[in-house]
């Protein structure tokens, strides 16, 4: 397994539509393993393929030890709304409170191509919505009001120089636990 470089805000790959996965190859299995390792090293709870520069419609989640591999996921039910403070492994250090559905049901395939159905509320529900957004080129900042988005983008201008080439290298065991660990999606 290896830790992959994470693409950060400004890299066009984060704005691209992904392509549905059609075959479940050893290469896909390898990508899934590497994405889990990358996400765990970065203390994230979710990671989508575009965040590591890939175009597969694939995301992995690890919400309080509950792990999911979701290939070609689709939200099939939504209910209610909630406000939640979100961050993103591709927009380090910046957070914003946005409105999501309070409960979602997702249908997908797992890493072996078997159909799965996942229901999520609170952090799992938010994470499902955030990661599926990534698979369609959408970021949490798109859900902020215009003024809040402008403020966050201005802050990003001071963070961005830490990531030459818009690449974030995570080294295993060096990320420190912090109060935001549940918000790195
Ligand atoms: Ni994210």
Short mmCIF file of N, CA and C and ligand atoms in Angstrom, two decimals:
data_model
loop_
_atom_site.label_atom_id
_atom_site.label_comp_id
_atom_site.label_asym_id
_atom_site.label_seq_id
_atom_site.Cartn_x
_atom_site.Cartn_y
_atom_site.Cartn_z
N UNK A 1 0.85 -1.19 0.00
CA UNK A 1 0.00 0.00 0.00
C UNK A 1 0.88 1.24 0.00
N UNK A 2 0.34 2.31 -0.53
CA UNK A 2 1.10 3.56 -0.46
C UNK A 2 0.18 4.74 -0.24
N UNK A 3 0.77 5.76 0.37
CA UNK A 3 0.04 7.00 0.60
C UNK A 3 0.15 7.83 -0.67
N UNK A 4 -0.99 8.29 -1.18
CA UNK A 4 -1.00 9.04 -2.43
C UNK A 4 -0.98 10.54 -2.15
N UNK A 5 -0.39 11.33 -3.05
CA UNK A 5 -0.47 12.79 -2.90
C UNK A 5 -1.92 13.24 -3.03
N UNK A 6 -2.32 14.18 -2.17
CA UNK A 6 -3.69 14.71 -2.20
C UNK A 6 -3.70 16.01 -2.99
N UNK A 7 -4.63 16.12 -3.93
CA UNK A 7 -4.77 17.35 -4.73
C UNK A 7 -5.56 18.37 -3.93
N UNK A 8 -5.11 19.62 -3.95
CA UNK A 8 -5.80 20.66 -3.17
C UNK A 8 -6.50 21.67 -4.09
N UNK A 9 -7.35 22.48 -3.43
CA UNK A 9 -8.19 23.45 -4.13
C UNK A 9 -7.39 24.26 -5.15
N UNK A 10 -7.88 24.28 -6.38
CA UNK A 10 -7.19 24.94 -7.47
C UNK A 10 -6.77 23.94 -8.53
N UNK A 11 -6.59 22.68 -8.12
CA UNK A 11 -6.27 21.64 -9.10
C UNK A 11 -7.55 21.32 -9.89
N UNK A 12 -7.50 21.44 -11.21
CA UNK A 12 -8.72 21.25 -12.00
C UNK A 12 -9.36 19.87 -11.84
N UNK A 13 -8.57 18.86 -11.44
CA UNK A 13 -9.15 17.51 -11.31
C UNK A 13 -10.28 17.48 -10.30
N UNK A 14 -10.25 18.41 -9.33
CA UNK A 14 -11.31 18.44 -8.30
C UNK A 14 -12.64 18.93 -8.87
N UNK A 15 -12.59 19.53 -10.06
CA UNK A 15 -13.81 20.05 -10.68
C UNK A 15 -14.32 19.19 -11.82
N UNK A 16 -13.65 18.05 -12.03
CA UNK A 16 -14.06 17.21 -13.16
C UNK A 16 -15.09 16.17 -12.74
N UNK A 17 -15.94 15.82 -13.68
CA UNK A 17 -16.90 14.74 -13.48
C UNK A 17 -16.12 13.41 -13.54
N UNK A 18 -16.49 12.47 -12.67
CA UNK A 18 -15.82 11.16 -12.71
C UNK A 18 -16.51 10.24 -13.72
N UNK A 19 -15.87 9.10 -13.96
CA UNK A 19 -16.44 8.11 -14.90
C UNK A 19 -16.86 6.87 -14.12
N UNK A 20 -18.06 6.35 -14.43
CA UNK A 20 -18.51 5.15 -13.72
C UNK A 20 -17.49 4.02 -13.86
N UNK A 21 -17.30 3.28 -12.79
CA UNK A 21 -16.40 2.12 -12.81
C UNK A 21 -17.15 0.97 -13.46
N UNK A 22 -16.49 0.30 -14.40
CA UNK A 22 -17.16 -0.81 -15.09
C UNK A 22 -16.53 -2.16 -14.81
N UNK A 23 -15.26 -2.17 -14.37
CA UNK A 23 -14.67 -3.48 -14.07
C UNK A 23 -13.91 -3.43 -12.75
N UNK A 24 -13.99 -4.52 -12.05
CA UNK A 24 -13.42 -4.62 -10.70
C UNK A 24 -12.12 -5.41 -10.76
N UNK A 25 -11.07 -4.67 -11.06
CA UNK A 25 -9.77 -5.26 -11.35
C UNK A 25 -8.87 -5.20 -10.11
N UNK A 26 -7.74 -5.92 -10.14
CA UNK A 26 -6.76 -5.78 -9.06
C UNK A 26 -6.26 -4.34 -8.92
N UNK A 27 -6.21 -3.61 -10.03
CA UNK A 27 -5.76 -2.21 -9.98
C UNK A 27 -6.76 -1.37 -9.17
N UNK A 28 -8.05 -1.65 -9.35
CA UNK A 28 -9.06 -0.91 -8.58
C UNK A 28 -8.91 -1.23 -7.10
N UNK A 29 -8.70 -2.50 -6.78
CA UNK A 29 -8.52 -2.94 -5.39
C UNK A 29 -7.31 -2.22 -4.78
N UNK A 30 -6.25 -2.10 -5.58
CA UNK A 30 -5.04 -1.40 -5.12
C UNK A 30 -5.34 0.07 -4.83
N UNK A 31 -6.09 0.71 -5.74
CA UNK A 31 -6.45 2.11 -5.54
C UNK A 31 -7.26 2.28 -4.26
N UNK A 32 -8.21 1.36 -4.03
CA UNK A 32 -9.03 1.42 -2.81
C UNK A 32 -8.14 1.32 -1.57
N UNK A 33 -7.23 0.36 -1.57
CA UNK A 33 -6.31 0.19 -0.42
C UNK A 33 -5.48 1.46 -0.20
N UNK A 34 -4.97 2.01 -1.29
CA UNK A 34 -4.13 3.22 -1.18
C UNK A 34 -4.96 4.41 -0.68
N UNK A 35 -6.22 4.48 -1.12
CA UNK A 35 -7.07 5.59 -0.66
C UNK A 35 -7.36 5.47 0.83
N UNK A 36 -7.58 4.25 1.32
CA UNK A 36 -7.77 4.08 2.77
C UNK A 36 -6.53 4.51 3.53
N UNK A 37 -5.37 4.09 3.02
CA UNK A 37 -4.13 4.42 3.73
C UNK A 37 -3.90 5.94 3.73
N UNK A 38 -4.19 6.58 2.61
CA UNK A 38 -4.01 8.03 2.48
C UNK A 38 -4.96 8.77 3.43
N UNK A 39 -6.23 8.33 3.41
CA UNK A 39 -7.24 8.97 4.27
C UNK A 39 -6.89 8.82 5.75
N UNK A 40 -6.46 7.64 6.14
CA UNK A 40 -6.12 7.42 7.54
C UNK A 40 -4.90 8.23 7.95
N UNK A 41 -3.91 8.32 7.08
CA UNK A 41 -2.70 9.10 7.39
C UNK A 41 -3.04 10.57 7.57
N UNK A 42 -4.05 11.03 6.82
CA UNK A 42 -4.45 12.44 6.88
C UNK A 42 -5.51 12.69 7.94
N UNK A 43 -5.90 11.65 8.68
CA UNK A 43 -6.95 11.75 9.70
C UNK A 43 -8.27 12.21 9.10
N UNK A 44 -8.58 11.71 7.92
CA UNK A 44 -9.86 12.05 7.31
C UNK A 44 -10.89 10.97 7.57
N UNK A 45 -12.16 11.31 7.36
CA UNK A 45 -13.22 10.32 7.49
C UNK A 45 -13.79 9.92 6.12
N UNK A 46 -13.38 10.64 5.07
CA UNK A 46 -13.81 10.29 3.72
C UNK A 46 -12.80 10.79 2.71
N UNK A 47 -12.70 10.07 1.59
CA UNK A 47 -11.79 10.50 0.52
C UNK A 47 -12.37 10.00 -0.81
N UNK A 48 -12.40 10.89 -1.79
CA UNK A 48 -12.95 10.54 -3.10
C UNK A 48 -11.82 10.52 -4.13
N UNK A 49 -11.98 9.69 -5.16
CA UNK A 49 -10.91 9.46 -6.13
C UNK A 49 -10.32 10.74 -6.75
N UNK A 50 -11.14 11.75 -7.09
CA UNK A 50 -10.53 12.96 -7.68
C UNK A 50 -9.53 13.63 -6.75
N UNK A 51 -9.68 13.43 -5.44
CA UNK A 51 -8.75 14.03 -4.48
C UNK A 51 -7.35 13.44 -4.56
N UNK A 52 -7.24 12.27 -5.19
CA UNK A 52 -5.91 11.72 -5.44
C UNK A 52 -5.63 11.69 -6.95
N UNK A 53 -6.34 12.58 -7.67
CA UNK A 53 -6.04 12.78 -9.09
C UNK A 53 -6.60 11.72 -10.01
N UNK A 54 -7.61 10.98 -9.55
CA UNK A 54 -8.16 9.88 -10.36
C UNK A 54 -9.57 10.20 -10.83
N UNK A 55 -9.99 9.51 -11.89
CA UNK A 55 -11.30 9.81 -12.47
C UNK A 55 -12.34 8.72 -12.22
N UNK A 56 -11.97 7.68 -11.44
CA UNK A 56 -12.94 6.63 -11.13
C UNK A 56 -14.05 7.18 -10.21
N UNK A 57 -15.29 6.74 -10.44
CA UNK A 57 -16.39 7.16 -9.55
C UNK A 57 -16.36 6.26 -8.30
N UNK A 58 -15.51 6.66 -7.37
CA UNK A 58 -15.17 5.82 -6.23
C UNK A 58 -14.86 6.69 -5.02
N UNK A 59 -15.40 6.30 -3.87
CA UNK A 59 -15.04 6.99 -2.64
C UNK A 59 -14.90 5.98 -1.51
N UNK A 60 -14.08 6.31 -0.53
CA UNK A 60 -13.96 5.47 0.67
C UNK A 60 -14.29 6.32 1.90
N UNK A 61 -14.90 5.67 2.89
CA UNK A 61 -15.28 6.35 4.13
C UNK A 61 -14.81 5.52 5.32
N UNK A 62 -14.43 6.20 6.38
CA UNK A 62 -14.13 5.52 7.63
C UNK A 62 -14.64 6.43 8.74
N UNK A 63 -15.91 6.22 9.09
CA UNK A 63 -16.58 7.09 10.06
C UNK A 63 -16.62 6.36 11.40
N UNK A 64 -15.75 6.76 12.29
CA UNK A 64 -15.67 6.13 13.62
C UNK A 64 -15.53 4.62 13.51
N UNK A 65 -14.65 4.18 12.62
CA UNK A 65 -14.38 2.75 12.48
C UNK A 65 -15.34 2.00 11.56
N UNK A 66 -16.39 2.69 11.09
CA UNK A 66 -17.32 2.06 10.14
C UNK A 66 -16.82 2.38 8.73
N UNK A 67 -16.27 1.36 8.06
CA UNK A 67 -15.65 1.59 6.75
C UNK A 67 -16.58 1.23 5.61
N UNK A 68 -16.57 2.07 4.57
CA UNK A 68 -17.37 1.79 3.38
C UNK A 68 -16.53 2.06 2.13
N UNK A 69 -16.66 1.18 1.15
CA UNK A 69 -16.15 1.44 -0.19
C UNK A 69 -17.37 1.62 -1.06
N UNK A 70 -17.48 2.77 -1.72
CA UNK A 70 -18.66 3.04 -2.53
C UNK A 70 -18.24 3.33 -3.96
N UNK A 71 -18.63 2.42 -4.85
CA UNK A 71 -18.34 2.56 -6.27
C UNK A 71 -19.64 2.95 -6.97
N UNK A 72 -19.57 3.95 -7.83
CA UNK A 72 -20.74 4.46 -8.57
C UNK A 72 -21.92 4.77 -7.63
N UNK A 73 -21.67 5.46 -6.51
CA UNK A 73 -22.75 5.68 -5.55
C UNK A 73 -23.78 6.69 -6.04
N UNK A 74 -25.02 6.47 -5.61
CA UNK A 74 -26.10 7.42 -5.91
C UNK A 74 -26.96 7.59 -4.67
N UNK A 75 -27.36 8.83 -4.42
CA UNK A 75 -28.29 9.09 -3.32
C UNK A 75 -29.70 8.78 -3.82
N UNK A 76 -30.37 7.85 -3.15
CA UNK A 76 -31.70 7.43 -3.62
C UNK A 76 -32.82 7.94 -2.71
N UNK A 77 -32.45 8.39 -1.52
CA UNK A 77 -33.45 8.99 -0.62
C UNK A 77 -32.79 10.10 0.16
N UNK A 78 -33.55 11.17 0.42
CA UNK A 78 -33.09 12.27 1.27
C UNK A 78 -34.24 12.71 2.14
N UNK A 79 -33.90 13.19 3.32
CA UNK A 79 -34.94 13.63 4.24
C UNK A 79 -34.40 14.73 5.14
N UNK A 80 -35.17 15.78 5.36
CA UNK A 80 -34.83 16.80 6.34
C UNK A 80 -33.60 17.61 5.98
N UNK A 81 -33.22 18.51 6.89
CA UNK A 81 -31.99 19.27 6.70
C UNK A 81 -31.24 19.35 8.02
N UNK A 82 -29.93 19.55 7.94
CA UNK A 82 -29.15 19.85 9.13
C UNK A 82 -28.01 20.78 8.75
N UNK A 83 -27.52 21.51 9.77
CA UNK A 83 -26.34 22.37 9.58
C UNK A 83 -25.16 21.61 10.15
N UNK A 84 -24.02 21.65 9.45
CA UNK A 84 -22.86 20.88 9.90
C UNK A 84 -21.59 21.62 9.51
N UNK A 85 -20.62 21.64 10.41
CA UNK A 85 -19.32 22.25 10.12
C UNK A 85 -18.48 21.25 9.34
N UNK A 86 -18.10 21.62 8.11
CA UNK A 86 -17.33 20.71 7.27
C UNK A 86 -15.98 21.28 6.91
N UNK A 87 -15.05 20.37 6.75
CA UNK A 87 -13.76 20.69 6.15
C UNK A 87 -13.54 19.70 5.03
N UNK A 88 -12.36 19.72 4.46
CA UNK A 88 -12.08 18.83 3.33
C UNK A 88 -10.58 18.59 3.26
N UNK A 89 -10.18 17.35 3.01
CA UNK A 89 -8.74 17.05 2.93
C UNK A 89 -8.08 17.83 1.79
N UNK A 90 -8.89 18.30 0.84
CA UNK A 90 -8.34 19.06 -0.29
C UNK A 90 -8.35 20.58 -0.05
N UNK A 91 -8.89 20.99 1.12
CA UNK A 91 -8.89 22.42 1.47
C UNK A 91 -8.43 22.51 2.93
N UNK A 92 -7.16 22.13 3.18
CA UNK A 92 -6.70 22.00 4.57
C UNK A 92 -6.85 23.29 5.36
N UNK A 93 -7.18 23.12 6.63
CA UNK A 93 -7.24 24.20 7.62
C UNK A 93 -8.48 25.08 7.53
N UNK A 94 -9.31 24.91 6.52
CA UNK A 94 -10.47 25.79 6.37
C UNK A 94 -11.77 25.01 6.58
N UNK A 95 -12.70 25.65 7.26
CA UNK A 95 -13.95 24.98 7.63
C UNK A 95 -15.12 25.92 7.41
N UNK A 96 -16.28 25.33 7.15
CA UNK A 96 -17.45 26.16 6.97
C UNK A 96 -18.70 25.39 7.32
N UNK A 97 -19.69 26.10 7.87
CA UNK A 97 -20.93 25.44 8.23
C UNK A 97 -21.89 25.52 7.05
N UNK A 98 -22.40 24.37 6.63
CA UNK A 98 -23.32 24.36 5.50
C UNK A 98 -24.54 23.50 5.80
N UNK A 99 -25.52 23.60 4.93
CA UNK A 99 -26.76 22.84 5.11
C UNK A 99 -26.75 21.61 4.22
N UNK A 100 -27.07 20.48 4.80
CA UNK A 100 -27.16 19.20 4.06
C UNK A 100 -28.50 18.56 4.39
N UNK A 101 -28.82 17.47 3.66
CA UNK A 101 -29.95 16.65 4.07
C UNK A 101 -29.61 15.97 5.39
N UNK A 102 -30.61 15.82 6.25
CA UNK A 102 -30.36 15.24 7.58
C UNK A 102 -30.16 13.73 7.51
N UNK A 103 -30.78 13.11 6.52
CA UNK A 103 -30.66 11.66 6.36
C UNK A 103 -30.63 11.35 4.87
N UNK A 104 -29.70 10.48 4.49
CA UNK A 104 -29.65 10.04 3.10
C UNK A 104 -29.51 8.53 3.05
N UNK A 105 -29.98 7.96 1.95
CA UNK A 105 -29.74 6.55 1.65
C UNK A 105 -29.00 6.51 0.32
N UNK A 106 -27.91 5.75 0.31
CA UNK A 106 -27.06 5.66 -0.87
C UNK A 106 -27.04 4.23 -1.37
N UNK A 107 -27.16 4.07 -2.67
CA UNK A 107 -26.96 2.76 -3.29
C UNK A 107 -25.68 2.83 -4.10
N UNK A 108 -24.90 1.75 -4.02
CA UNK A 108 -23.59 1.73 -4.68
C UNK A 108 -23.18 0.27 -4.88
N UNK A 109 -21.96 0.10 -5.39
CA UNK A 109 -21.34 -1.22 -5.41
C UNK A 109 -20.16 -1.16 -4.46
N UNK A 110 -19.81 -2.29 -3.88
CA UNK A 110 -18.62 -2.30 -3.04
C UNK A 110 -17.38 -2.59 -3.91
N UNK A 111 -16.24 -2.77 -3.27
CA UNK A 111 -15.00 -2.94 -4.03
C UNK A 111 -14.95 -4.20 -4.86
N UNK A 112 -15.89 -5.13 -4.58
CA UNK A 112 -15.93 -6.38 -5.35
C UNK A 112 -17.06 -6.36 -6.38
N UNK A 113 -17.80 -5.26 -6.43
CA UNK A 113 -18.89 -5.16 -7.41
C UNK A 113 -20.24 -5.61 -6.88
N UNK A 114 -20.32 -5.85 -5.59
CA UNK A 114 -21.58 -6.31 -4.99
C UNK A 114 -22.42 -5.10 -4.57
N UNK A 115 -23.74 -5.12 -4.85
CA UNK A 115 -24.58 -3.97 -4.48
C UNK A 115 -24.63 -3.77 -2.97
N UNK A 116 -24.53 -2.49 -2.55
CA UNK A 116 -24.65 -2.16 -1.13
C UNK A 116 -25.59 -0.96 -0.99
N UNK A 117 -26.18 -0.87 0.18
CA UNK A 117 -27.08 0.23 0.50
C UNK A 117 -26.66 0.77 1.86
N UNK A 118 -26.40 2.04 1.94
CA UNK A 118 -25.92 2.63 3.19
C UNK A 118 -26.85 3.77 3.57
N UNK A 119 -27.32 3.75 4.81
CA UNK A 119 -28.14 4.84 5.32
C UNK A 119 -27.29 5.65 6.29
N UNK A 120 -27.34 6.97 6.17
CA UNK A 120 -26.52 7.78 7.06
C UNK A 120 -27.25 9.00 7.58
N UNK A 121 -27.00 9.30 8.86
CA UNK A 121 -27.43 10.56 9.46
C UNK A 121 -26.18 11.17 10.11
N UNK A 122 -26.29 12.39 10.59
CA UNK A 122 -25.19 13.08 11.27
C UNK A 122 -23.89 12.95 10.45
N UNK A 123 -22.77 12.59 11.12
CA UNK A 123 -21.49 12.61 10.41
C UNK A 123 -21.49 11.68 9.19
N UNK A 124 -22.02 10.47 9.31
CA UNK A 124 -22.02 9.56 8.17
C UNK A 124 -22.86 10.13 7.02
N UNK A 125 -24.01 10.70 7.35
CA UNK A 125 -24.86 11.28 6.31
C UNK A 125 -24.18 12.44 5.61
N UNK A 126 -23.53 13.30 6.40
CA UNK A 126 -22.82 14.45 5.84
C UNK A 126 -21.68 13.97 4.95
N UNK A 127 -20.95 12.98 5.45
CA UNK A 127 -19.80 12.47 4.72
C UNK A 127 -20.23 11.85 3.38
N UNK A 128 -21.30 11.09 3.40
CA UNK A 128 -21.81 10.50 2.15
C UNK A 128 -22.10 11.60 1.13
N UNK A 129 -22.77 12.66 1.57
CA UNK A 129 -23.13 13.74 0.65
C UNK A 129 -21.90 14.49 0.16
N UNK A 130 -20.95 14.74 1.07
CA UNK A 130 -19.72 15.47 0.72
C UNK A 130 -18.90 14.67 -0.30
N UNK A 131 -18.75 13.36 -0.08
CA UNK A 131 -17.92 12.55 -0.99
C UNK A 131 -18.59 12.37 -2.35
N UNK A 132 -19.90 12.21 -2.34
CA UNK A 132 -20.60 12.05 -3.63
C UNK A 132 -20.52 13.36 -4.42
N UNK A 133 -20.58 14.49 -3.73
CA UNK A 133 -20.34 15.78 -4.39
C UNK A 133 -18.98 15.77 -5.11
N UNK A 134 -17.94 15.28 -4.40
CA UNK A 134 -16.61 15.24 -5.01
C UNK A 134 -16.62 14.48 -6.34
N UNK A 135 -17.44 13.44 -6.43
CA UNK A 135 -17.46 12.61 -7.63
C UNK A 135 -18.10 13.33 -8.81
N UNK A 136 -18.71 14.50 -8.51
CA UNK A 136 -19.33 15.30 -9.57
C UNK A 136 -18.72 16.70 -9.62
N UNK A 137 -17.48 16.81 -9.16
CA UNK A 137 -16.75 18.06 -9.28
C UNK A 137 -17.21 19.16 -8.34
N UNK A 138 -17.91 18.78 -7.29
CA UNK A 138 -18.46 19.79 -6.39
C UNK A 138 -17.75 19.74 -5.03
N UNK A 139 -17.55 20.92 -4.44
CA UNK A 139 -16.84 21.03 -3.16
C UNK A 139 -17.75 21.69 -2.12
N UNK A 140 -17.41 21.48 -0.84
CA UNK A 140 -18.31 22.01 0.21
C UNK A 140 -18.44 23.53 0.13
N UNK A 141 -17.39 24.20 -0.35
CA UNK A 141 -17.45 25.66 -0.42
C UNK A 141 -18.54 26.14 -1.39
N UNK A 142 -18.94 25.27 -2.32
CA UNK A 142 -20.00 25.65 -3.27
C UNK A 142 -21.35 25.81 -2.57
N UNK A 143 -21.46 25.24 -1.36
CA UNK A 143 -22.71 25.33 -0.62
C UNK A 143 -22.75 26.55 0.31
N UNK A 144 -21.64 27.28 0.41
CA UNK A 144 -21.61 28.47 1.26
C UNK A 144 -22.29 29.65 0.56
N UNK A 145 -22.71 30.62 1.35
CA UNK A 145 -23.23 31.86 0.76
C UNK A 145 -22.08 32.55 0.02
N UNK A 146 -22.42 33.44 -0.89
CA UNK A 146 -21.39 34.13 -1.70
C UNK A 146 -20.34 34.80 -0.80
N UNK A 147 -20.81 35.52 0.22
CA UNK A 147 -19.86 36.26 1.06
C UNK A 147 -18.96 35.33 1.86
N UNK A 148 -19.55 34.26 2.40
CA UNK A 148 -18.74 33.32 3.18
C UNK A 148 -17.74 32.59 2.29
N UNK A 149 -18.16 32.31 1.06
CA UNK A 149 -17.24 31.64 0.12
C UNK A 149 -16.08 32.57 -0.24
N UNK A 150 -16.40 33.84 -0.47
CA UNK A 150 -15.33 34.80 -0.80
C UNK A 150 -14.33 34.93 0.35
N UNK A 151 -14.84 34.91 1.58
CA UNK A 151 -13.97 35.02 2.75
C UNK A 151 -13.06 33.79 2.84
N UNK A 152 -13.64 32.62 2.63
CA UNK A 152 -12.85 31.39 2.71
C UNK A 152 -11.81 31.33 1.58
N UNK A 153 -12.20 31.77 0.39
CA UNK A 153 -11.23 31.76 -0.73
C UNK A 153 -10.09 32.73 -0.47
N UNK A 154 -10.39 33.83 0.22
CA UNK A 154 -9.33 34.79 0.56
C UNK A 154 -8.36 34.15 1.56
N UNK A 155 -8.92 33.40 2.53
CA UNK A 155 -8.06 32.69 3.49
C UNK A 155 -7.22 31.63 2.78
N UNK A 156 -7.81 31.00 1.79
CA UNK A 156 -7.09 29.95 1.05
C UNK A 156 -5.85 30.52 0.35
N UNK A 157 -5.93 31.77 -0.07
CA UNK A 157 -4.77 32.38 -0.74
C UNK A 157 -3.55 32.40 0.18
N UNK A 158 -3.80 32.45 1.50
CA UNK A 158 -2.65 32.42 2.42
C UNK A 158 -2.21 30.99 2.75
N UNK A 159 -3.12 30.03 2.60
CA UNK A 159 -2.78 28.62 2.86
C UNK A 159 -2.12 27.95 1.65
N UNK A 160 -2.59 28.35 0.47
CA UNK A 160 -2.20 27.66 -0.78
C UNK A 160 -0.68 27.56 -0.98
N UNK A 161 0.09 28.59 -0.62
CA UNK A 161 1.55 28.49 -0.85
C UNK A 161 2.21 27.32 -0.10
N UNK A 162 1.51 26.75 0.89
CA UNK A 162 2.07 25.59 1.58
C UNK A 162 2.01 24.32 0.72
N UNK A 163 1.33 24.41 -0.41
CA UNK A 163 1.12 23.22 -1.24
C UNK A 163 1.61 23.45 -2.67
N UNK A 164 2.93 23.45 -2.85
CA UNK A 164 3.47 23.71 -4.18
C UNK A 164 2.94 22.68 -5.19
N UNK A 165 2.57 23.18 -6.36
CA UNK A 165 2.01 22.29 -7.39
C UNK A 165 0.61 21.83 -7.05
N UNK A 166 0.00 22.47 -6.03
CA UNK A 166 -1.35 22.10 -5.57
C UNK A 166 -1.41 20.65 -5.12
N UNK A 167 -0.30 20.20 -4.53
CA UNK A 167 -0.21 18.83 -4.04
C UNK A 167 0.12 18.85 -2.56
N UNK A 168 -0.60 18.02 -1.82
CA UNK A 168 -0.40 17.91 -0.39
C UNK A 168 0.16 16.51 -0.10
N UNK A 169 1.34 16.48 0.45
CA UNK A 169 1.98 15.19 0.77
C UNK A 169 1.72 14.90 2.25
N UNK A 170 1.11 13.76 2.51
CA UNK A 170 0.84 13.37 3.89
C UNK A 170 1.81 12.25 4.24
N UNK A 171 2.44 12.37 5.39
CA UNK A 171 3.37 11.33 5.83
C UNK A 171 2.73 10.59 7.01
N UNK A 172 2.71 9.26 6.93
CA UNK A 172 2.07 8.46 7.97
C UNK A 172 2.62 8.79 9.35
N UNK A 173 1.72 8.93 10.30
CA UNK A 173 2.15 9.11 11.68
C UNK A 173 2.53 10.53 12.05
N UNK A 174 2.44 11.46 11.10
CA UNK A 174 2.84 12.82 11.43
C UNK A 174 1.64 13.75 11.65
N UNK A 175 0.49 13.39 11.06
CA UNK A 175 -0.69 14.25 11.28
C UNK A 175 -1.08 14.15 12.74
N UNK A 176 -1.34 15.27 13.37
CA UNK A 176 -1.73 15.23 14.77
C UNK A 176 -3.24 15.24 14.90
N UNK A 177 -3.72 14.51 15.90
CA UNK A 177 -5.14 14.56 16.20
C UNK A 177 -5.49 15.99 16.55
N UNK A 178 -6.60 16.45 16.06
CA UNK A 178 -7.06 17.75 16.54
C UNK A 178 -8.58 17.77 16.58
N UNK A 179 -9.10 18.87 17.05
CA UNK A 179 -10.55 18.96 17.27
C UNK A 179 -11.33 18.85 15.97
N UNK A 180 -10.63 19.00 14.85
CA UNK A 180 -11.33 18.97 13.56
C UNK A 180 -11.30 17.60 12.90
N UNK A 181 -10.80 16.57 13.57
CA UNK A 181 -10.64 15.28 12.89
C UNK A 181 -11.94 14.73 12.32
N UNK A 182 -13.08 15.07 12.93
CA UNK A 182 -14.35 14.57 12.41
C UNK A 182 -14.87 15.38 11.24
N UNK A 183 -14.15 16.40 10.85
CA UNK A 183 -14.68 17.29 9.82
C UNK A 183 -13.86 17.25 8.55
N UNK A 184 -12.85 16.35 8.52
CA UNK A 184 -11.99 16.29 7.33
C UNK A 184 -12.57 15.27 6.37
N UNK A 185 -13.32 15.81 5.41
CA UNK A 185 -14.08 14.97 4.51
C UNK A 185 -13.49 15.01 3.12
NI1 LIG B 1 -13.59 16.68 0.73
#
